[in-house]
PDB file of C-alpha atoms in Angstrom:
ATOM      1  CA  MET W 204      -6.047   0.870  -6.115  1.00  0.00           C
ATOM      2  CA  THR W 205      -5.043  -1.441  -3.603  1.00  0.00           C
ATOM      3  CA  THR W 206      -2.547  -4.460  -5.059  1.00  0.00           C
ATOM      4  CA  THR W 207      -3.042  -7.492  -2.848  1.00  0.00           C
ATOM      5  CA  LYS W 208      -0.108 -10.052  -1.843  1.00  0.00           C
ATOM      6  CA  TYR W 209       0.273 -12.731  -0.792  1.00  0.00           C
ATOM      7  CA  TYR W 210       1.440 -14.225   2.651  1.00  0.00           C
ATOM      8  CA  LEU W 211       2.404 -18.270   2.939  1.00  0.00           C
ATOM      9  CA  HIS W 212       4.125 -18.903   6.429  1.00  0.00           C
ATOM     10  CA  ARG W 213       4.523 -22.318   7.600  1.00  0.00           C
ATOM     11  CA  ASP W 214       5.897 -23.886  10.595  1.00  0.00           C
ATOM     12  CA  HIS W 215       7.744 -27.207  10.840  1.00  0.00           C
ATOM     13  CA  GLY W 216       8.953 -27.711  13.932  1.00  0.00           C
ATOM     14  CA  ASN W 217      12.666 -26.565  13.738  1.00  0.00           C
ATOM     15  CA  TRP W 218      11.854 -24.096  11.205  1.00  0.00           C
ATOM     16  CA  PHE W 219       9.691 -21.731   9.824  1.00  0.00           C
ATOM     17  CA  ASP W 220       8.781 -20.605   6.427  1.00  0.00           C
ATOM     18  CA  SER W 221       7.499 -17.722   4.390  1.00  0.00           C
ATOM     19  CA  VAL W 222       7.253 -17.113   1.377  1.00  0.00           C
ATOM     20  CA  ASP W 223       5.346 -14.790  -0.653  1.00  0.00           C
ATOM     21  CA  PHE W 224       3.008 -14.427  -4.084  1.00  0.00           C
ATOM     22  CA  ASP W 225       1.426 -11.621  -5.815  1.00  0.00           C
ATOM     23  CA  THR W 226      -1.464 -13.685  -6.601  1.00  0.00           C
ATOM     24  CA  LEU W 227      -3.253 -16.900  -5.394  1.00  0.00           C
ATOM     25  CA  GLU W 228      -1.761 -18.719  -8.749  1.00  0.00           C
ATOM     26  CA  GLU W 229       0.988 -18.613  -7.274  1.00  0.00           C
ATOM     27  CA  LEU W 230       0.972 -19.046  -4.074  1.00  0.00           C
ATOM     28  CA  VAL W 231      -0.441 -23.364  -6.296  1.00  0.00           C
ATOM     29  CA  ASP W 232       1.994 -22.563  -7.947  1.00  0.00           C
ATOM     30  CA  TYR W 233       4.995 -22.354  -5.480  1.00  0.00           C
ATOM     31  CA  LEU W 234       3.256 -25.535  -3.989  1.00  0.00           C
ATOM     32  CA  TYR W 235       2.533 -28.004  -6.428  1.00  0.00           C
ATOM     33  CA  GLU W 236       6.247 -27.067  -7.992  1.00  0.00           C
ATOM     34  CA  THR W 237       7.498 -28.634  -4.342  1.00  0.00           C
ATOM     35  CA  SER W 238       8.604 -31.922  -4.264  1.00  0.00           C
ATOM     36  CA  ARG W 239       5.969 -34.565  -4.232  1.00  0.00           C
ATOM     37  CA  GLU W 240       7.480 -35.720  -0.206  1.00  0.00           C
ATOM     38  CA  GLU W 241       7.664 -31.431   0.284  1.00  0.00           C
ATOM     39  CA  VAL W 242       3.147 -31.227  -1.049  1.00  0.00           C
ATOM     40  CA  ALA W 243       2.462 -34.790   1.617  1.00  0.00           C
ATOM     41  CA  ARG W 244       4.217 -33.211   4.648  1.00  0.00           C
ATOM     42  CA  VAL W 245       2.025 -29.561   4.079  1.00  0.00           C
ATOM     43  CA  ARG W 246      -1.156 -31.727   3.745  1.00  0.00           C
ATOM     44  CA  ALA W 247       0.085 -33.674   6.424  1.00  0.00           C
ATOM     45  CA  CYS W 248       1.034 -31.696   9.284  1.00  0.00           C
ATOM     46  CA  ASP W 249      -0.629 -30.608  12.282  1.00  0.00           C
ATOM     47  CA  THR W 250      -0.161 -26.737  12.749  1.00  0.00           C
ATOM     48  CA  PRO W 251      -1.904 -24.880  10.682  1.00  0.00           C
ATOM     49  CA  CYS W 252      -0.699 -22.456   7.840  1.00  0.00           C
ATOM     50  CA  THR W 253      -0.764 -19.513   7.712  1.00  0.00           C
ATOM     51  CA  LEU W 254      -1.476 -17.733   4.894  1.00  0.00           C
ATOM     52  CA  GLU W 255      -1.709 -13.769   4.976  1.00  0.00           C
ATOM     53  CA  GLU W 256      -3.228 -11.421   2.771  1.00  0.00           C
ATOM     54  CA  TRP W 257      -1.274  -7.988   2.575  1.00  0.00           C
ATOM     55  CA  GLY W 258      -2.739  -5.523   0.857  1.00  0.00           C
ATOM     56  CA  ILE W 259       0.040  -1.249  -1.174  1.00  0.00           C
ATOM     57  CA  ASP W 260      -1.954   0.919  -1.072  1.00  0.00           C
ATOM     58  CA  GLU W 261      -1.877   3.931  -3.635  1.00  0.00           C
ATOM     59  CA  TYR W 262       0.204   5.347  -1.085  1.00  0.00           C
ATOM     60  CA  GLY W 263       2.792   2.233  -0.806  1.00  0.00           C
ATOM     61  CA  ASP W 264       1.373   1.993   2.348  1.00  0.00           C
ATOM     62  CA  ASP W 265       0.765  -1.621   3.462  1.00  0.00           C
ATOM     63  CA  VAL W 266      -2.776  -2.601   5.335  1.00  0.00           C
ATOM     64  CA  GLU W 267      -3.464  -5.367   5.858  1.00  0.00           C
ATOM     65  CA  LEU W 268      -6.550  -7.271   5.474  1.00  0.00           C
ATOM     66  CA  LYS W 269      -6.497 -10.627   6.339  1.00  0.00           C
ATOM     67  CA  VAL W 270      -4.518 -12.965   8.504  1.00  0.00           C
ATOM     68  CA  GLU W 271      -6.019 -16.343   8.516  1.00  0.00           C
ATOM     69  CA  PRO W 272      -5.082 -20.169   8.857  1.00  0.00           C
ATOM     70  CA  ILE W 273      -5.227 -22.091   5.749  1.00  0.00           C
ATOM     71  CA  ASP W 274      -5.386 -25.933   4.971  1.00  0.00           C
ATOM     72  CA  ILE W 275      -3.137 -26.093   1.716  1.00  0.00           C
ATOM     73  CA  SER W 276      -5.769 -29.804   1.082  1.00  0.00           C
ATOM     74  CA  HIS W 277      -8.282 -26.825   0.016  1.00  0.00           C
ATOM     75  CA  ILE W 278      -6.081 -25.227  -1.997  1.00  0.00           C
ATOM     76  CA  LEU W 279      -4.384 -27.851  -3.490  1.00  0.00           C
ATOM     77  CA  HIS W 280      -7.881 -28.608  -5.308  1.00  0.00           C
ATOM     78  CA  ARG W 281      -8.343 -25.970  -7.110  1.00  0.00           C
ATOM     79  CA  VAL W 282      -7.773 -26.703 -10.397  1.00  0.00           C
ATOM     80  CA  TRP W 283      -7.160 -24.082 -13.727  1.00  0.00           C
ATOM     81  CA  THR W 284      -9.685 -24.442 -16.229  1.00  0.00           C
ATOM     82  CA  TYR W 285      -8.499 -23.067 -20.128  1.00  0.00           C
ATOM     83  CA  GLN W 286     -11.370 -21.140 -19.651  1.00  0.00           C
ATOM     84  CA  GLY W 287      -9.441 -19.567 -16.609  1.00  0.00           C
ATOM     85  CA  GLN W 288     -11.266 -20.242 -13.968  1.00  0.00           C
ATOM     86  CA  VAL W 289     -10.166 -21.137 -10.982  1.00  0.00           C
ATOM     87  CA  LEU W 290     -12.058 -23.725  -9.477  1.00  0.00           C
ATOM     88  CA  ASP W 291     -12.834 -26.681  -6.347  1.00  0.00           C
ATOM     89  CA  MET W 292     -12.437 -30.268  -7.671  1.00  0.00           C
ATOM     90  CA  GLU W 293     -15.323 -31.170  -6.553  1.00  0.00           C
ATOM     91  CA  THR W 294     -17.598 -28.335  -8.404  1.00  0.00           C
ATOM     92  CA  VAL W 295     -14.585 -29.676 -11.571  1.00  0.00           C
ATOM     93  CA  ALA W 296     -16.120 -33.716 -10.957  1.00  0.00           C
ATOM     94  CA  HIS W 297     -19.894 -32.947 -10.556  1.00  0.00           C
ATOM     95  CA  TYR W 298     -19.357 -31.040 -13.999  1.00  0.00           C
ATOM     96  CA  MET W 299     -17.696 -34.218 -15.932  1.00  0.00           C
ATOM     97  CA  ASP W 300     -19.425 -37.211 -17.180  1.00  0.00           C
ATOM     98  CA  ARG W 301     -19.116 -39.889 -14.939  1.00  0.00           C
ATOM     99  CA  ASP W 302     -17.845 -42.830 -16.737  1.00  0.00           C
ATOM    100  CA  LEU W 303     -15.555 -41.195 -17.846  1.00  0.00           C
ATOM    101  CA  ALA W 304     -13.660 -39.867 -14.816  1.00  0.00           C
ATOM    102  CA  GLU W 305     -14.517 -43.148 -12.907  1.00  0.00           C
ATOM    103  CA  ASP W 306     -12.133 -45.165 -16.162  1.00  0.00           C
ATOM    104  CA  LEU W 307     -10.204 -41.823 -15.630  1.00  0.00           C
ATOM    105  CA  HIS W 308      -9.458 -42.519 -11.874  1.00  0.00           C
ATOM    106  CA  PHE W 309      -9.142 -45.116 -11.406  1.00  0.00           C
ATOM    107  CA  GLU W 310      -5.862 -45.754 -14.984  1.00  0.00           C
ATOM    108  CA  LEU W 311      -4.543 -42.068 -12.929  1.00  0.00           C
ATOM    109  CA  ALA W 312      -4.686 -42.365  -9.862  1.00  0.00           C
ATOM    110  CA  PRO W 313      -2.805 -41.171  -7.602  1.00  0.00           C
ATOM    111  CA  CYS W 314      -2.486 -37.986  -9.563  1.00  0.00           C
ATOM    112  CA  GLU W 315      -2.396 -34.429  -8.635  1.00  0.00           C
ATOM    113  CA  PRO W 316      -6.525 -32.532  -9.704  1.00  0.00           C
ATOM    114  CA  GLN W 317      -5.038 -30.507 -12.366  1.00  0.00           C
ATOM    115  CA  ASP W 318      -3.086 -33.095 -13.966  1.00  0.00           C
ATOM    116  CA  PHE W 319      -6.134 -35.002 -13.296  1.00  0.00           C
ATOM    117  CA  TYR W 320      -8.944 -32.373 -14.992  1.00  0.00           C
ATOM    118  CA  GLU W 321      -5.913 -32.165 -18.146  1.00  0.00           C
ATOM    119  CA  GLU W 322      -5.666 -35.809 -18.952  1.00  0.00           C
ATOM    120  CA  TYR W 323      -9.657 -36.495 -19.012  1.00  0.00           C
ATOM    121  CA  CYS W 324     -10.363 -31.966 -20.661  1.00  0.00           C
ATOM    122  CA  LYS W 325      -8.113 -34.417 -23.516  1.00  0.00           C
ATOM    123  CA  ARG W 326      -9.929 -37.638 -23.010  1.00  0.00           C
ATOM    124  CA  HIS W 327     -13.681 -35.631 -23.232  1.00  0.00           C
ATOM    125  CA  LYS W 328     -12.743 -34.218 -25.987  1.00  0.00           C
ATOM    126  CA  GLU W 329     -11.591 -37.939 -27.683  1.00  0.00           C
ATOM    127  CA  ARG W 330     -14.496 -39.710 -26.710  1.00  0.00           C
ATOM    128  CA  PHE W 331     -17.257 -37.103 -27.381  1.00  0.00           C
ATOM    129  CA  ASP W 332     -15.851 -34.633 -30.336  1.00  0.00           C
ATOM    130  CA  GLU W 333     -15.954 -31.197 -28.043  1.00  0.00           C
ATOM    131  CA  GLU W 334     -14.002 -29.397 -25.363  1.00  0.00           C
ATOM    132  CA  PHE W 335     -14.968 -29.743 -21.435  1.00  0.00           C
ATOM    133  CA  ARG W 336     -16.792 -27.209 -20.363  1.00  0.00           C
ATOM    134  CA  ILE W 337     -17.920 -25.215 -16.900  1.00  0.00           C
ATOM    135  CA  ASP W 338     -20.408 -22.453 -18.269  1.00  0.00           C
TER     136      ASP W 338
END
């Protein structure tokens, strides 16, 4: 059995940031917990971030699984649904009621995708008397 670890490396000119995570969800939580200014700076950074995915095998040895440049904005546009899915916001938006989503967009923008999703779920329940689900 292999345990996966994620390492995020960011080059910000004068300093180099490297953070490790046990899950991709932890990585996204970290990015959301940083200040809005930091998230904006990461999104605007010309230097790509690198995500390393390492496994630890049953003997405790590190096994490199994948090293690739990543688009942080893609990770930041993921949403954790109440059904436990991790989906891209574009996918989630496809299943939303257009009128409700548009009204909410004008009210909340700009906001983070997770915040939008959570507020949409509340409003969907109020308007349609049913939970918003993606099956």
